[in-house]
Amino acid sequence: MAGDIFSVYSSVFFGLTWPYIFTICVFFIMFRYINSLTYISYRKDYSCNPWLWRNLYTSAVHASVCGALATTSFVCSNDGFEDSTFNRLIVCISFGYMIYDFLDIVWSKEPISDENKWVLIHHVVLLICIPLCISFGYSGHAVCAGFAEINSLAINIRKLLRFANFTKQNCYVQANSVFCLVSCLLFRFCSPIILMVKITQDRHSIPLPFLAYLTLMMCLVLVVAIGFRFFMVVLQKDIIQRNKTSKVTKRQENGTS
């Protein structure tokens, strides 16, 4: 057992060769630079501090880029799950961002909220999975998981609109809430489940040690659990509470009339 563990993690270590490490570092620096530029869009009347606004804005940029690249990969290639250079580039972009965002949250002077604790857990899970996928030829499978960034974009837009003082009755906020729930179901539930089935089918044709396979399965289960929590938060705050508020308002208006 100890030999298997050493074999797996030595393969992961040597799988991240210098070109990948350099690419990851480049995108880490790039997202740090993007963060420093986002202060331009911040206004003093926003209901959040500048750090949170910059963090969310940078996250939205990453979600837009990786969501678009993942879609392009699956549309333009014959097999979206192939271990291609383009797919590895997408994975390196996400890896660089995850390291940046993890450090940005941990090193910020702001107290870590419960929501950001879940974000940190999510990043740790992906930071474990991505080297495994690169090392054992599963970058295409990792890109499939990257479709969740489409939902991340919706979640970030939801928060940015709220902090920019858009009301829940605003048509943009309501449309984004629906998109947020639908994309969560599709890309945070369906995609990981499909990915679990696909990895199980491919692990014999694309050799994957049992320990690495078990790690990926456990991480995907955690991703689904975190996605379920996000779904319930949005459903509760944006749909259920809004309906309750509108019913109370109608009752008050009827009582007044």
mmCIF file of C-alpha atoms in Angstrom, residues 62-162:
data_model
loop_
_atom_site.group_PDB
_atom_site.id
_atom_site.type_symbol
_atom_site.label_atom_id
_atom_site.label_comp_id
_atom_site.label_asym_id
_atom_site.label_seq_id
_atom_site.Cartn_x
_atom_site.Cartn_y
_atom_site.Cartn_z
ATOM 1 C CA HIS A 62 -11.786 33.379 -14.812
ATOM 2 C CA ALA A 63 -15.230 31.779 -15.073
ATOM 3 C CA SER A 64 -15.895 33.557 -18.392
ATOM 4 C CA VAL A 65 -12.555 32.543 -19.902
ATOM 5 C CA CYS A 66 -12.577 28.906 -18.774
ATOM 6 C CA GLY A 67 -16.283 28.409 -19.495
ATOM 7 C CA ALA A 68 -15.775 29.691 -23.055
ATOM 8 C CA LEU A 69 -12.603 27.634 -23.592
ATOM 9 C CA ALA A 70 -14.210 24.446 -22.243
ATOM 10 C CA THR A 71 -17.181 24.919 -24.576
ATOM 11 C CA THR A 72 -14.830 25.582 -27.516
ATOM 12 C CA SER A 73 -12.846 22.438 -26.733
ATOM 13 C CA PHE A 74 -15.892 20.181 -26.719
ATOM 14 C CA VAL A 75 -17.468 21.777 -29.801
ATOM 15 C CA CYS A 76 -14.353 21.866 -31.987
ATOM 16 C CA SER A 77 -12.740 18.509 -31.107
ATOM 17 C CA ASN A 78 -13.838 15.069 -32.200
ATOM 18 C CA ASP A 79 -13.487 13.792 -28.637
ATOM 19 C CA GLY A 80 -13.881 16.397 -25.902
ATOM 20 C CA PHE A 81 -12.293 14.021 -23.398
ATOM 21 C CA GLU A 82 -9.007 13.714 -25.298
ATOM 22 C CA ASP A 83 -5.747 14.592 -23.572
ATOM 23 C CA SER A 84 -4.760 17.460 -25.894
ATOM 24 C CA THR A 85 -2.396 20.406 -25.519
ATOM 25 C CA PHE A 86 -5.353 22.797 -25.670
ATOM 26 C CA ASN A 87 -7.132 20.961 -22.847
ATOM 27 C CA ARG A 88 -3.974 21.001 -20.748
ATOM 28 C CA LEU A 89 -3.705 24.753 -21.301
ATOM 29 C CA ILE A 90 -7.274 25.217 -20.011
ATOM 30 C CA VAL A 91 -6.452 23.106 -16.952
ATOM 31 C CA CYS A 92 -3.291 25.150 -16.275
ATOM 32 C CA ILE A 93 -5.315 28.379 -16.451
ATOM 33 C CA SER A 94 -7.706 27.053 -13.803
ATOM 34 C CA PHE A 95 -4.873 25.730 -11.655
ATOM 35 C CA GLY A 96 -3.159 29.126 -11.673
ATOM 36 C CA TYR A 97 -6.431 30.834 -10.766
ATOM 37 C CA MET A 98 -7.216 28.395 -7.942
ATOM 38 C CA ILE A 99 -3.818 29.032 -6.322
ATOM 39 C CA TYR A 100 -4.281 32.802 -6.715
ATOM 40 C CA ASP A 101 -7.818 32.833 -5.277
ATOM 41 C CA PHE A 102 -6.931 30.523 -2.390
ATOM 42 C CA LEU A 103 -4.068 32.796 -1.332
ATOM 43 C CA ASP A 104 -6.139 35.939 -1.930
ATOM 44 C CA ILE A 105 -8.823 34.729 0.483
ATOM 45 C CA VAL A 106 -6.415 33.369 3.107
ATOM 46 C CA TRP A 107 -4.069 36.392 3.084
ATOM 47 C CA SER A 108 -6.765 39.055 2.947
ATOM 48 C CA LYS A 109 -7.298 41.195 6.028
ATOM 49 C CA GLU A 110 -11.021 40.402 5.900
ATOM 50 C CA PRO A 111 -12.380 37.617 8.158
ATOM 51 C CA ILE A 112 -13.088 34.429 6.226
ATOM 52 C CA SER A 113 -16.862 34.073 5.901
ATOM 53 C CA ASP A 114 -18.675 30.726 5.970
ATOM 54 C CA GLU A 115 -19.259 31.042 2.238
ATOM 55 C CA ASN A 116 -15.558 31.586 1.550
ATOM 56 C CA LYS A 117 -14.709 28.568 3.708
ATOM 57 C CA TRP A 118 -16.720 26.458 1.269
ATOM 58 C CA VAL A 119 -14.897 28.157 -1.604
ATOM 59 C CA LEU A 120 -11.545 27.224 -0.026
ATOM 60 C CA ILE A 121 -12.652 23.589 0.347
ATOM 61 C CA HIS A 122 -13.721 23.608 -3.306
ATOM 62 C CA HIS A 123 -10.314 24.983 -4.356
ATOM 63 C CA VAL A 124 -8.430 22.389 -2.299
ATOM 64 C CA VAL A 125 -10.430 19.604 -3.971
ATOM 65 C CA LEU A 126 -9.576 20.948 -7.436
ATOM 66 C CA LEU A 127 -5.929 21.517 -6.549
ATOM 67 C CA ILE A 128 -5.780 17.806 -5.704
ATOM 68 C CA CYS A 129 -7.612 16.694 -8.855
ATOM 69 C CA ILE A 130 -5.883 18.816 -11.490
ATOM 70 C CA PRO A 131 -2.328 17.405 -11.045
ATOM 71 C CA LEU A 132 -3.794 13.892 -11.155
ATOM 72 C CA CYS A 133 -5.604 14.664 -14.410
ATOM 73 C CA ILE A 134 -2.517 16.203 -16.031
ATOM 74 C CA SER A 135 -0.194 13.407 -14.890
ATOM 75 C CA PHE A 136 -2.345 10.476 -16.009
ATOM 76 C CA GLY A 137 -3.738 11.884 -19.281
ATOM 77 C CA TYR A 138 -7.180 12.961 -18.074
ATOM 78 C CA SER A 139 -6.983 16.681 -18.954
ATOM 79 C CA GLY A 140 -10.060 16.341 -21.192
ATOM 80 C CA HIS A 141 -12.024 14.976 -18.242
ATOM 81 C CA ALA A 142 -10.859 17.923 -16.125
ATOM 82 C CA VAL A 143 -12.099 20.306 -18.834
ATOM 83 C CA CYS A 144 -15.507 18.616 -18.653
ATOM 84 C CA ALA A 145 -15.581 19.530 -14.969
ATOM 85 C CA GLY A 146 -14.703 23.072 -16.083
ATOM 86 C CA PHE A 147 -18.255 23.509 -17.368
ATOM 87 C CA ALA A 148 -19.083 24.292 -13.740
ATOM 88 C CA GLU A 149 -17.434 27.673 -14.397
ATOM 89 C CA ILE A 150 -20.543 28.638 -16.370
ATOM 90 C CA ASN A 151 -22.450 28.342 -13.106
ATOM 91 C CA SER A 152 -19.641 30.134 -11.257
ATOM 92 C CA LEU A 153 -20.072 33.065 -13.635
ATOM 93 C CA ALA A 154 -23.790 33.214 -12.815
ATOM 94 C CA ILE A 155 -23.058 33.057 -9.068
ATOM 95 C CA ASN A 156 -20.483 35.867 -9.328
ATOM 96 C CA ILE A 157 -22.829 38.046 -11.394
ATOM 97 C CA ARG A 158 -25.542 37.432 -8.798
ATOM 98 C CA LYS A 159 -23.282 38.723 -6.026
ATOM 99 C CA LEU A 160 -21.976 41.673 -8.049
ATOM 100 C CA LEU A 161 -25.516 42.778 -8.903
ATOM 101 C CA ARG A 162 -26.500 42.555 -5.244
#
